[in-house]
XYZ file of N, CA, C and O in Angstrom:
856
model
N -17.224 -6.543 -18.131
C -15.699 -6.364 -18.089
C -15.355 -4.983 -17.499
O -16.020 -4.049 -17.708
N -14.409 -5.010 -16.546
C -13.903 -3.664 -15.936
C -13.281 -2.714 -16.887
O -12.585 -3.050 -17.904
N -13.743 -1.478 -16.847
C -13.130 -0.550 -17.729
C -11.756 0.058 -17.015
O -11.805 0.596 -16.021
N -10.576 -0.376 -17.756
C -9.375 -0.052 -17.111
C -8.997 1.333 -17.541
O -9.263 1.876 -18.614
N -8.364 1.964 -16.558
C -7.872 3.447 -16.699
C -6.644 3.561 -17.104
O -6.005 4.599 -17.059
N -5.799 2.275 -17.148
C -4.315 2.439 -17.271
C -4.104 1.600 -18.668
O -4.782 0.621 -19.003
N -2.905 1.756 -19.185
C -2.435 0.914 -20.387
C -2.154 -0.351 -20.115
O -1.297 -0.537 -19.041
N -2.770 -1.378 -20.609
C -2.362 -2.865 -20.376
C -2.120 -3.478 -21.560
O -2.872 -3.492 -22.690
N -0.928 -4.273 -21.674
C -0.639 -4.773 -22.930
C -0.725 -6.415 -22.545
O -0.494 -6.814 -21.419
N -1.019 -7.177 -23.543
C -1.142 -8.722 -23.351
C -0.365 -9.487 -24.370
O -0.175 -9.085 -25.473
N -0.039 -10.622 -23.954
C 0.596 -11.634 -24.793
C 0.317 -13.083 -24.484
O -0.446 -13.251 -23.303
N 0.942 -13.919 -25.051
C 0.620 -15.448 -24.628
C -0.844 -15.874 -25.001
O -1.346 -15.357 -26.044
N -1.310 -16.846 -24.141
C -2.530 -17.414 -24.564
C -3.685 -16.435 -24.263
O -3.691 -15.574 -23.516
N -4.886 -16.451 -25.135
C -5.917 -15.621 -24.827
C -6.511 -16.111 -23.448
O -6.459 -17.163 -23.156
N -7.011 -15.081 -22.722
C -7.506 -15.528 -21.355
C -8.569 -16.622 -21.401
O -8.547 -17.563 -20.625
N -9.429 -16.499 -22.369
C -10.423 -17.409 -22.350
C -10.083 -18.898 -22.667
O -10.780 -19.873 -22.418
N -8.813 -19.025 -23.287
C -8.280 -20.285 -23.529
C -7.060 -20.673 -22.687
O -6.567 -21.738 -22.839
N -6.808 -19.813 -21.691
C -5.559 -19.952 -21.154
C -5.781 -20.962 -19.683
O -6.951 -20.922 -19.172
N -4.796 -21.680 -19.358
C -4.844 -22.433 -18.093
C -4.601 -21.539 -16.977
O -5.155 -21.876 -15.816
N -3.863 -20.504 -17.129
C -3.438 -19.627 -15.986
C -3.070 -18.317 -16.563
O -2.819 -18.106 -17.840
N -3.053 -17.233 -15.715
C -2.510 -15.984 -16.232
C -1.614 -15.380 -15.256
O -1.470 -15.708 -13.969
N -0.716 -14.733 -15.781
C 0.400 -13.989 -14.907
C 0.292 -12.518 -15.215
O 0.326 -11.945 -16.319
N 0.226 -11.612 -14.030
C 0.228 -10.227 -14.262
C 1.653 -9.854 -13.843
O 2.240 -9.985 -12.665
N 2.308 -9.050 -14.827
C 3.611 -8.687 -14.710
C 3.790 -7.236 -14.560
O 3.312 -6.502 -15.345
N 4.426 -6.817 -13.339
C 4.520 -5.425 -13.040
C 5.913 -5.052 -13.068
O 6.910 -5.355 -12.276
N 6.095 -4.022 -13.864
C 7.480 -3.518 -14.201
C 7.985 -2.612 -13.071
O 7.253 -1.981 -12.159
N 9.433 -2.359 -13.059
C 10.095 -1.527 -12.116
C 10.070 -0.119 -12.633
O 9.556 0.377 -13.713
N 10.619 0.743 -11.645
C 10.715 2.164 -12.005
C 11.586 2.553 -13.315
O 12.688 1.889 -13.448
N 11.037 3.231 -14.227
C 11.769 3.640 -15.371
C 11.772 2.409 -16.428
O 12.401 2.617 -17.434
N 11.046 1.533 -16.157
C 10.911 0.287 -17.194
C 9.578 0.330 -17.831
O 8.838 1.523 -17.773
N 9.034 -0.728 -18.460
C 7.889 -0.587 -19.130
C 7.161 -1.932 -19.075
O 7.677 -3.003 -18.852
N 5.888 -1.935 -19.579
C 5.093 -3.141 -19.605
C 5.790 -3.983 -20.713
O 5.756 -5.215 -20.661
N 6.108 -3.332 -21.745
C 6.685 -4.208 -22.864
C 8.039 -5.098 -22.451
O 8.146 -6.260 -22.696
N 8.732 -4.493 -21.481
C 9.969 -5.034 -20.909
C 9.478 -6.393 -20.135
O 10.190 -7.455 -20.182
N 8.459 -6.180 -19.560
C 7.909 -7.382 -18.677
C 7.435 -8.560 -19.630
O 7.526 -9.829 -19.317
N 6.956 -8.065 -20.731
C 6.396 -9.069 -21.612
C 7.560 -9.806 -22.248
O 7.622 -11.109 -22.682
N 8.655 -9.048 -22.424
C 9.977 -9.769 -22.826
C 10.509 -10.709 -21.805
O 10.964 -11.779 -22.139
N 10.330 -10.428 -20.626
C 10.781 -11.240 -19.351
C 9.876 -12.610 -19.507
O 10.465 -13.644 -19.405
N 8.630 -12.378 -19.767
C 7.685 -13.454 -19.776
C 8.032 -14.507 -20.982
O 7.755 -15.682 -20.946
N 8.792 -14.072 -21.873
C 9.220 -15.030 -23.113
C 10.082 -16.089 -22.496
O 10.285 -17.130 -23.081
N 10.676 -15.818 -21.336
C 11.524 -16.827 -20.703
C 10.837 -18.016 -20.044
O 11.411 -18.967 -19.768
N 9.593 -17.694 -19.908
C 8.618 -18.833 -19.136
C 8.153 -19.771 -20.365
O 7.579 -19.293 -21.254
N 8.390 -21.016 -20.139
C 7.966 -21.968 -21.176
C 6.646 -22.674 -20.833
O 6.217 -23.625 -21.634
N 6.192 -22.609 -19.601
C 4.898 -23.228 -19.375
C 3.833 -22.899 -20.288
O 3.658 -21.693 -20.639
N 3.110 -23.893 -20.769
C 2.155 -23.457 -21.804
C 0.829 -23.099 -21.284
O 0.453 -23.200 -20.162
N 0.088 -22.350 -22.210
C -1.198 -21.986 -21.882
C -1.408 -20.909 -20.897
O -2.360 -20.789 -20.017
N -0.521 -19.931 -20.827
C -0.417 -18.996 -19.842
C -0.625 -17.548 -20.493
O -0.078 -17.228 -21.765
N -1.694 -16.809 -20.080
C -1.910 -15.395 -20.568
C -1.091 -14.502 -19.757
O -0.955 -14.497 -18.456
N -0.464 -13.588 -20.602
C 0.457 -12.582 -20.060
C -0.249 -11.103 -20.019
O -0.610 -10.785 -21.137
N -0.189 -10.595 -18.829
C -0.972 -9.265 -18.767
C 0.168 -8.220 -18.095
O 0.652 -8.475 -16.970
N 0.304 -7.114 -18.723
C 1.297 -6.293 -18.245
C 0.809 -4.775 -18.242
O 0.623 -4.261 -19.229
N 0.584 -4.185 -16.978
C 0.114 -2.801 -17.156
C 1.381 -2.017 -17.070
O 2.463 -2.191 -16.600
N 0.973 -0.735 -17.476
C 1.957 0.271 -17.611
C 1.802 1.445 -16.647
O 0.702 1.964 -16.492
N 2.773 1.692 -15.783
C 2.770 2.932 -14.924
C 2.794 4.216 -15.632
O 3.543 4.341 -16.636
N 2.191 5.174 -15.229
C 2.201 6.581 -15.607
C 3.622 7.076 -15.736
O 4.274 7.012 -14.528
N 4.171 7.603 -16.703
C 5.476 8.187 -16.749
C 6.654 7.104 -16.349
O 7.691 7.438 -15.899
N 6.195 5.782 -16.321
C 7.211 4.767 -15.922
C 7.548 4.562 -14.502
O 8.360 3.697 -14.258
N 6.676 5.149 -13.625
C 7.006 4.853 -12.158
C 5.589 4.722 -11.434
O 4.591 5.537 -11.764
N 5.522 3.732 -10.611
C 4.308 3.712 -9.717
C 4.024 4.557 -8.815
O 2.937 4.906 -8.294
N 5.214 5.144 -8.081
C 5.087 6.113 -7.126
C 6.599 6.793 -7.095
O 7.503 6.246 -7.618
N 6.661 8.018 -6.551
C 7.778 8.992 -6.979
C 8.881 8.644 -5.908
O 10.140 8.902 -6.385
N 8.688 8.184 -4.728
C 9.893 8.091 -3.882
C 10.279 6.673 -3.549
O 9.528 5.752 -3.842
N 11.297 6.479 -2.749
C 11.733 4.971 -2.329
C 10.418 4.202 -1.654
O 9.628 4.973 -1.073
N 10.416 2.972 -1.697
C 9.580 2.269 -1.115
C 9.520 2.203 0.460
O 8.589 1.841 1.074
N 10.683 2.707 0.969
C 10.874 2.764 2.250
C 10.690 4.391 2.865
O 10.993 4.651 4.021
N 10.155 5.102 1.865
C 9.981 6.508 2.445
C 8.734 6.644 3.172
O 7.852 5.676 3.009
N 8.493 7.618 3.925
C 7.035 7.754 4.560
C 6.027 7.572 3.674
O 6.022 8.213 2.544
N 5.069 6.719 3.782
C 4.164 6.242 2.961
C 3.342 7.522 2.293
O 3.055 7.503 1.157
N 2.982 8.537 3.129
C 2.283 9.754 2.624
C 3.016 10.585 1.500
O 2.432 11.103 0.729
N 4.339 10.372 1.545
C 5.169 11.069 0.436
C 4.883 10.317 -0.969
O 4.894 11.064 -1.903
N 4.375 9.108 -0.814
C 4.113 8.377 -2.038
C 2.667 8.452 -2.541
O 2.394 7.738 -3.573
N 1.867 9.139 -1.689
C 0.434 9.153 -2.059
C 0.205 10.611 -2.890
O 0.912 11.473 -2.653
N -0.799 10.560 -3.687
C -1.863 9.496 -3.877
C -1.290 8.539 -4.867
O -2.138 7.554 -5.313
N -0.086 8.584 -5.454
C 0.336 7.627 -6.578
C 0.298 6.062 -6.044
O -0.055 5.266 -6.876
N 0.832 5.817 -4.890
C 0.695 4.595 -4.473
C -0.586 4.058 -4.391
O -0.882 2.799 -4.841
N -1.499 4.631 -3.751
C -2.875 4.281 -3.844
C -3.534 4.037 -5.130
O -4.358 3.128 -5.434
N -3.166 4.965 -6.049
C -3.708 4.872 -7.563
C -2.999 3.437 -8.113
O -3.696 2.750 -8.751
N -1.778 3.255 -7.823
C -0.924 1.994 -8.375
C -1.732 0.824 -7.813
O -2.064 -0.219 -8.530
N -2.088 0.727 -6.584
C -2.786 -0.383 -5.959
C -3.943 -0.623 -6.540
O -4.455 -1.653 -6.780
N -4.748 0.591 -6.778
C -6.118 0.389 -7.537
C -5.942 -0.083 -8.868
O -6.772 -0.963 -9.339
N -4.831 0.269 -9.454
C -4.535 -0.150 -10.916
C -4.473 -1.721 -10.973
O -5.128 -2.532 -11.764
N -3.584 -2.293 -9.950
C -3.426 -3.715 -9.872
C -5.018 -4.445 -9.588
O -5.123 -5.476 -10.147
N -5.589 -3.854 -8.652
C -6.922 -4.461 -8.294
C -7.814 -4.482 -9.625
O -8.398 -5.412 -9.677
N -7.802 -3.424 -10.400
C -8.801 -3.305 -11.590
C -8.107 -4.409 -12.579
O -8.957 -5.069 -13.241
N -6.740 -4.565 -12.866
C -6.274 -5.563 -13.682
C -6.668 -6.955 -13.259
O -7.195 -7.721 -14.089
N -6.512 -7.181 -11.895
C -7.027 -8.595 -11.588
C -8.407 -8.750 -11.707
O -8.850 -9.819 -12.071
N -9.198 -7.751 -11.324
C -10.706 -7.996 -11.398
C -11.060 -8.137 -12.729
O -11.854 -9.017 -13.294
N -10.465 -7.344 -13.751
C -10.666 -7.526 -15.145
C -10.442 -9.043 -15.638
O -11.195 -9.584 -16.442
N -9.205 -9.631 -15.164
C -8.832 -10.922 -15.571
C -9.933 -11.936 -14.979
O -10.316 -12.810 -15.766
N -10.257 -11.685 -13.727
C -11.235 -12.623 -13.119
C -12.532 -12.604 -13.878
O -13.350 -13.550 -14.051
N -13.006 -11.337 -14.312
C -14.342 -11.265 -14.937
C -14.227 -11.788 -16.467
O -15.278 -12.067 -16.979
N -13.058 -12.228 -16.917
C -12.910 -12.884 -18.154
C -12.919 -14.401 -17.998
O -12.879 -14.979 -18.957
N -13.099 -14.710 -16.772
C -13.125 -16.123 -16.447
C -12.134 -16.930 -15.731
O -12.084 -18.076 -15.654
N -11.012 -15.982 -15.319
C -9.858 -16.712 -14.779
C -9.907 -16.620 -13.398
O -9.949 -15.384 -12.752
N -10.134 -17.651 -12.466
C -10.181 -17.398 -11.019
C -8.863 -16.930 -10.482
O -7.911 -17.354 -11.028
N -9.022 -16.386 -9.276
C -7.711 -15.849 -8.588
C -6.887 -17.021 -8.339
O -5.462 -16.713 -8.413
N -7.062 -18.097 -8.065
C -6.272 -19.248 -7.845
C -5.415 -19.769 -8.976
O -4.583 -20.511 -8.839
N -5.772 -19.064 -10.152
C -4.948 -19.322 -11.351
C -4.344 -18.128 -11.843
O -3.795 -18.100 -12.938
N -4.303 -17.020 -10.931
C -3.592 -15.806 -11.387
C -2.344 -15.658 -10.592
O -2.362 -15.706 -9.393
N -1.344 -15.438 -11.195
C 0.012 -15.142 -10.680
C 0.381 -13.631 -10.668
O 0.324 -13.181 -11.708
N 0.838 -13.281 -9.579
C 1.169 -11.744 -9.519
C 2.716 -11.748 -9.450
O 3.201 -12.273 -8.551
N 3.329 -10.965 -10.320
C 4.823 -10.938 -10.411
C 5.299 -9.579 -10.602
O 4.692 -8.799 -11.529
N 6.235 -9.206 -9.815
C 6.781 -7.869 -10.041
C 8.321 -7.914 -10.008
O 8.869 -8.800 -9.206
N 8.951 -7.027 -10.519
C 10.361 -6.740 -10.447
C 10.728 -5.352 -9.882
O 10.113 -4.359 -10.495
N 11.613 -5.164 -8.825
C 11.982 -3.968 -8.212
C 10.792 -3.166 -7.772
O 10.271 -3.683 -6.950
N 10.524 -1.961 -8.259
C 9.434 -1.290 -7.711
C 8.196 -2.017 -7.962
O 7.280 -1.984 -7.263
N 8.090 -2.675 -9.080
C 6.951 -3.562 -9.403
C 6.689 -4.731 -8.253
O 5.796 -5.000 -7.997
N 7.885 -5.199 -7.874
C 7.784 -6.173 -6.835
C 7.360 -5.742 -5.518
O 6.524 -6.356 -4.905
N 7.839 -4.596 -5.233
C 7.281 -3.865 -4.024
C 5.702 -3.606 -4.015
O 4.938 -3.990 -3.163
N 5.308 -3.081 -5.186
C 3.927 -2.946 -5.376
C 3.036 -4.234 -5.298
O 2.002 -4.414 -4.617
N 3.559 -5.204 -5.905
C 3.041 -6.560 -6.013
C 2.827 -7.215 -4.543
O 1.739 -7.664 -4.262
N 3.811 -7.217 -3.814
C 3.878 -7.746 -2.449
C 2.807 -7.025 -1.667
O 2.088 -7.519 -0.892
N 2.948 -5.636 -1.864
C 1.977 -4.775 -0.962
C 0.505 -5.125 -1.415
O -0.282 -5.117 -0.453
N 0.379 -5.130 -2.582
C -1.108 -5.539 -3.006
C -1.397 -6.949 -2.661
O -2.594 -6.996 -2.132
N -0.627 -7.909 -2.601
C -0.979 -9.118 -2.029
C -1.392 -9.237 -0.660
O -2.349 -9.850 -0.112
N -0.657 -8.576 0.267
C -0.915 -8.527 1.707
C -2.231 -7.655 1.915
O -2.868 -7.888 2.855
N -2.438 -6.647 1.175
C -3.474 -5.826 1.327
C -4.878 -6.526 0.779
O -5.999 -6.260 1.182
N -4.726 -7.447 0.017
C -5.744 -8.199 -0.641
C -5.583 -9.719 -0.646
O -5.579 -10.436 -1.595
N -5.306 -10.202 0.477
C -4.804 -11.631 0.764
C -5.915 -12.583 0.286
O -7.008 -12.476 1.095
N -5.618 -13.419 -0.374
C -6.614 -14.623 -0.754
C -5.706 -15.589 -1.476
O -4.502 -15.273 -1.702
N -6.352 -16.730 -1.846
C -5.535 -17.709 -2.604
C -5.456 -17.349 -4.158
O -6.316 -17.074 -4.818
N -4.131 -16.970 -4.423
C -3.808 -16.735 -5.773
C -3.096 -17.855 -6.320
O -2.541 -18.903 -5.581
N -2.876 -17.896 -7.587
C -2.042 -18.827 -8.211
C -0.477 -18.808 -7.799
O 0.265 -19.821 -7.729
N -0.093 -17.676 -7.516
C 1.299 -17.375 -6.964
C 1.529 -15.939 -6.868
O 0.768 -15.093 -7.317
N 2.407 -15.606 -5.912
C 2.890 -14.193 -5.930
C 4.398 -14.264 -5.842
O 4.936 -15.136 -5.328
N 4.914 -13.373 -6.670
C 6.474 -13.425 -6.973
C 7.055 -11.876 -6.806
O 6.634 -11.117 -7.441
N 7.976 -11.904 -5.801
C 8.638 -10.580 -5.671
C 10.074 -10.777 -6.095
O 10.801 -11.429 -5.308
N 10.517 -10.210 -7.216
C 11.962 -10.251 -7.675
C 12.681 -8.795 -7.252
O 12.239 -7.882 -7.859
N 13.545 -8.937 -6.248
C 14.238 -7.796 -5.814
C 13.226 -6.723 -5.382
O 13.147 -5.631 -5.906
N 12.412 -7.110 -4.418
C 11.560 -6.203 -3.888
C 11.111 -6.550 -2.397
O 11.734 -7.635 -1.813
N 10.343 -5.676 -1.733
C 9.840 -6.010 -0.363
C 8.561 -5.149 -0.207
O 8.293 -4.221 -0.967
N 8.110 -5.398 0.928
C 6.800 -4.674 1.279
C 7.093 -3.283 1.501
O 8.243 -2.711 2.049
N 6.075 -2.345 1.418
C 6.217 -0.876 1.200
C 6.064 -0.214 2.621
O 5.046 -0.481 3.251
N 6.956 0.542 2.972
C 6.655 1.433 4.235
C 8.018 1.678 4.812
O 9.004 0.848 4.657
N 8.067 2.778 5.647
C 9.258 2.917 6.269
C 9.574 1.954 7.375
O 8.713 1.215 7.816
N 10.739 2.089 8.022
C 11.129 1.188 9.184
C 10.004 1.349 10.263
O 9.713 2.547 10.534
N 9.602 0.209 10.841
C 8.669 0.293 11.864
C 7.253 0.055 11.419
O 6.298 -0.167 12.066
N 7.043 -0.037 10.045
C 5.690 -0.375 9.388
C 5.178 -1.726 9.948
O 6.103 -2.597 9.912
N 4.030 -1.751 10.093
C 3.350 -3.072 10.402
C 2.388 -3.321 9.345
O 1.631 -2.420 8.839
N 2.240 -4.632 9.024
C 1.257 -4.906 7.946
C 0.083 -5.801 8.553
O 0.228 -7.083 8.545
N -0.843 -5.298 9.111
C -1.840 -6.006 9.817
C -3.213 -6.012 8.966
O -4.021 -5.042 9.157
N -3.337 -6.827 7.972
C -4.444 -6.716 7.016
C -5.240 -8.076 7.129
O -4.501 -8.989 7.419
N -6.518 -7.973 6.979
C -7.322 -9.204 7.158
C -7.158 -10.222 5.843
O -6.498 -9.715 4.835
N -7.665 -11.291 5.886
C -7.512 -12.278 4.868
C -6.480 -13.207 5.072
O -5.607 -13.116 5.991
N -6.333 -14.194 4.008
C -5.295 -15.217 4.127
C -4.830 -15.542 2.720
O -5.811 -15.726 1.887
N -3.602 -15.757 2.498
C -3.109 -16.192 1.199
C -3.491 -17.763 1.063
O -3.140 -18.340 -0.022
N -3.881 -18.458 2.115
C -4.412 -19.789 2.017
C -3.397 -20.770 1.342
O -3.926 -21.433 0.291
N -2.195 -20.679 1.471
C -1.303 -21.721 0.758
C -0.762 -21.166 -0.428
O -0.102 -21.941 -1.223
N -1.025 -19.903 -0.869
C -0.385 -19.516 -2.204
C 0.988 -19.566 -2.416
O 1.842 -19.196 -1.250
N 1.446 -20.200 -3.322
C 2.992 -20.249 -3.434
C 3.576 -18.853 -3.620
O 3.118 -18.158 -4.464
N 4.563 -18.474 -2.842
C 5.069 -17.215 -2.964
C 6.607 -17.354 -3.131
O 7.215 -18.195 -2.376
N 7.178 -16.664 -3.996
C 8.703 -16.672 -4.241
C 9.193 -15.281 -4.094
O 8.840 -14.350 -4.656
N 10.369 -15.165 -3.245
C 10.900 -13.976 -2.993
C 12.434 -14.185 -3.451
O 13.081 -15.008 -2.734
N 12.994 -13.518 -4.280
C 14.385 -13.607 -4.676
C 15.028 -12.267 -4.814
O 14.389 -11.245 -5.093
N 16.226 -12.149 -4.134
C 16.838 -10.901 -4.037
C 18.402 -11.079 -3.874
O 18.810 -12.152 -3.257
N 19.141 -10.060 -4.032
C 20.691 -10.169 -3.806
C 20.848 -9.819 -2.331
O 20.004 -8.995 -1.693
N 21.910 -10.224 -1.854
C 22.265 -9.980 -0.435
C 23.089 -8.440 -0.553
O 23.297 -7.900 0.523
N 23.331 -7.899 -1.724
C 24.014 -6.600 -1.749
C 23.182 -5.744 -2.778
O 23.743 -4.911 -3.518
N 21.764 -5.988 -2.682
C 21.069 -5.075 -3.571
C 21.141 -3.713 -3.093
O 20.583 -3.313 -1.925
N 21.389 -2.626 -4.008
C 21.615 -1.329 -3.442
C 20.225 -0.535 -3.228
O 20.171 0.446 -2.768
N 19.124 -1.285 -3.736
C 17.803 -0.611 -3.630
C 16.962 -1.318 -2.596
O 16.105 -0.622 -2.063
N 17.253 -2.509 -2.310
C 16.387 -3.388 -1.441
C 17.222 -3.830 -0.186
O 17.870 -4.779 -0.296
N 16.888 -3.300 1.035
C 17.598 -3.852 2.198
C 17.282 -5.308 2.590
O 16.161 -5.660 2.288
N 18.334 -5.978 2.793
C 18.106 -7.495 3.047
C 17.092 -7.710 4.187
O 16.240 -8.597 4.120
N 17.184 -6.861 5.114
C 16.187 -6.965 6.389
C 14.917 -6.796 5.841
O 13.963 -7.517 6.461
N 14.463 -6.008 4.901
C 13.037 -5.852 4.440
C 12.643 -7.183 3.654
O 11.467 -7.493 3.719
N 13.592 -7.715 3.004
C 13.265 -8.921 2.433
C 12.840 -10.003 3.374
O 11.686 -10.656 3.301
N 13.514 -10.179 4.471
C 13.345 -11.108 5.561
C 11.927 -10.673 6.269
O 11.191 -11.541 6.474
N 11.905 -9.501 6.534
C 10.551 -9.064 7.044
C 9.349 -9.301 6.314
O 8.279 -9.746 6.797
N 9.454 -9.062 5.021
C 8.404 -9.482 4.121
C 8.076 -10.858 4.069
O 7.007 -11.322 3.998
N 9.127 -11.770 4.162
C 8.784 -13.227 4.266
C 8.013 -13.625 5.378
O 7.085 -14.455 5.399
N 8.336 -12.904 6.621
C 7.698 -13.219 7.861
C 6.232 -12.886 7.704
O 5.339 -13.548 8.064
N 5.873 -11.525 7.110
C 4.632 -11.144 6.969
C 3.812 -12.147 5.952
O 2.680 -12.443 6.323
N 4.355 -12.379 4.986
C 3.654 -13.217 3.967
C 3.395 -14.752 4.604
O 2.269 -15.284 4.364
N 4.320 -15.183 5.237
C 4.139 -16.523 5.993
C 3.005 -16.288 7.014
O 2.205 -17.165 7.140
N 3.091 -15.288 7.688
C 1.963 -14.976 8.748
C 0.525 -14.922 8.182
O -0.404 -15.282 8.782
N 0.602 -14.592 6.954
C -0.757 -14.493 6.179
C -1.129 -15.787 5.476
O -2.051 -15.933 4.730
N -0.217 -16.911 5.749
C -0.686 -18.025 5.189
C -0.090 -18.549 3.764
O -0.358 -19.459 3.192
N 1.102 -17.716 3.446
C 1.644 -17.922 2.100
C 2.704 -19.081 2.279
O 3.267 -19.262 3.293
N 2.838 -19.733 1.239
C 3.817 -20.883 1.199
C 5.057 -20.224 0.556
O 5.262 -20.294 -0.662
N 5.958 -19.644 1.513
C 6.927 -18.719 1.051
C 8.292 -19.370 0.882
O 8.658 -20.158 1.632
N 8.892 -19.184 -0.472
C 10.157 -19.564 -0.583
C 11.046 -18.300 -0.730
O 10.720 -17.433 -1.509
N 12.001 -18.115 0.056
C 12.798 -16.915 -0.015
C 14.351 -17.385 -0.408
O 14.964 -18.282 0.295
N 14.935 -16.838 -1.581
C 16.258 -17.161 -1.832
C 17.049 -15.820 -1.916
O 16.543 -14.869 -2.741
N 18.071 -15.794 -1.106
C 19.169 -14.694 -1.214
C 20.339 -15.104 -2.170
O 21.030 -16.084 -1.770
N 20.529 -14.233 -3.179
C 21.680 -14.701 -4.077
C 22.934 -13.805 -3.723
O 22.814 -12.479 -3.679
N 23.966 -14.456 -3.395
C 25.195 -13.731 -2.999
C 25.739 -12.962 -4.157
O 25.985 -13.349 -5.190
N 25.951 -11.618 -3.918
C 26.598 -10.825 -4.816
C 25.823 -10.625 -6.131
O 26.362 -10.211 -7.160
N 24.553 -10.729 -6.179
C 23.741 -10.833 -7.582
C 23.590 -9.423 -8.073
O 23.782 -9.057 -9.268
N 23.312 -8.339 -7.338
C 23.022 -6.995 -7.679
C 21.531 -7.073 -7.990
O 20.850 -7.880 -7.613
N 21.032 -5.950 -8.678
C 19.669 -5.632 -8.819
C 19.369 -6.144 -10.251
O 19.363 -5.458 -11.102
N 18.931 -7.524 -10.265
C 18.738 -8.091 -11.614
C 17.868 -9.411 -11.224
O 17.610 -9.680 -10.212
N 17.558 -10.034 -12.568
C 16.816 -11.327 -12.528
C 17.739 -12.282 -13.030
O 18.424 -12.169 -14.027
N 17.868 -13.524 -12.194
C 18.727 -14.533 -12.681
C 18.008 -15.687 -13.103
O 16.665 -15.805 -12.768
N 18.614 -16.671 -13.841
C 17.789 -17.979 -14.228
C 17.234 -18.733 -13.214
O 16.246 -19.294 -13.396
N 17.780 -18.939 -12.067
C 17.272 -19.654 -10.918
C 15.971 -19.020 -10.524
O 14.953 -19.843 -10.255
N 15.726 -17.746 -10.472
C 14.538 -17.044 -10.190
C 13.452 -17.468 -11.200
O 12.299 -17.638 -10.957
N 13.902 -17.335 -12.594
C 12.993 -17.758 -13.606
C 12.513 -19.257 -13.497
O 11.358 -19.445 -13.728
N 13.325 -20.099 -13.083
C 13.056 -21.530 -12.856
C 12.008 -21.558 -11.748
O 11.149 -22.507 -11.777
N 12.133 -20.848 -10.651
C 11.202 -20.858 -9.583
C 9.835 -20.451 -10.175
O 8.611 -20.975 -9.707
N 9.888 -19.407 -11.042
C 8.442 -18.855 -11.423
C 7.848 -19.815 -12.243
O 6.642 -20.285 -12.248
N 8.689 -20.540 -13.032
C 8.232 -21.556 -13.945
C 7.665 -22.738 -13.232
O 6.656 -23.332 -13.671
N 8.267 -23.050 -12.104
C 7.528 -24.073 -11.249
C 6.202 -23.812 -10.746
O 5.385 -24.576 -10.722
N 6.099 -22.519 -10.367
C 4.787 -22.037 -9.840
C 3.850 -22.264 -11.012
O 2.585 -22.599 -10.886
N 4.211 -21.641 -12.160
C 3.269 -21.727 -13.447
C 2.910 -23.072 -13.772
O 1.721 -23.332 -14.119
N 3.784 -24.004 -13.787
C 3.419 -25.410 -14.165
C 2.707 -26.105 -13.164
O 2.045 -27.081 -13.363
N 2.697 -25.731 -11.897
C 1.930 -26.257 -10.745
C 0.659 -25.959 -10.788
O -0.222 -26.602 -9.950
N 0.167 -24.945 -11.301
C -1.205 -24.449 -11.379
C -2.123 -25.411 -12.190
O -1.865 -25.640 -13.325
N -3.033 -26.094 -11.512
C -3.766 -26.984 -12.156
C -3.429 -28.336 -12.199
O -3.964 -29.319 -12.745
N -2.042 -28.580 -11.929
C -1.380 -29.897 -11.864
C -1.946 -30.685 -10.792
O -2.301 -30.252 -9.722
N -2.072 -32.059 -11.098
C -2.546 -32.931 -9.969
C -1.589 -32.977 -8.872
O -0.396 -32.709 -8.922
N -2.249 -32.919 -7.551
C -1.414 -32.782 -6.252
C -0.370 -34.071 -6.112
O -0.879 -35.122 -6.608
N 0.736 -33.834 -5.688
C 1.602 -34.955 -5.453
C 1.342 -35.749 -4.336
O 0.746 -35.383 -3.371
N 1.462 -36.970 -4.558
C 1.175 -37.869 -3.295
C 2.432 -38.375 -2.795
O 3.442 -38.547 -3.273
């Protein structure tokens, strides 16, 4: 088992007995506990919930669209934390194609960035009010493929933290890496999570291990 250097809390089914796992990444100023509270909204059975905690409640200090070097070394450390969490879950017997990566706000940005830098088949990738990290003009040319991974991006059209153009740009990049991307923009929603987004996550969770539709 990987020795994790960050605080991680767990709920739901034990990984050894779970059908799938979901890694829940909190936003700036929030907590791992708050993400486990969100996970209670998911009713899919047999899911292990894993939530890492950022140091001092933030994964990196500046905007996700600030020059990347301003957010270093914190961004690199946060990406390493996610890598260690996923590796730890895999070493406990859960394959990547049954692991869903989900983040909200700053956690969504980190989750999407991790997914494109470590592209492979996951159970799902979910970005709630977030986008890929980097200033305008950033390109995301990383190797690997998401190989049909279900990806859901949900965001408001008037989110004060997440420019709509960056959400669209993230969708293009994730599709280019082979993700099966669903992007929904909610008119006037603000920076929050709504039931329709929870329903989309629920669909991804219930689809893991389910027989393919004919």
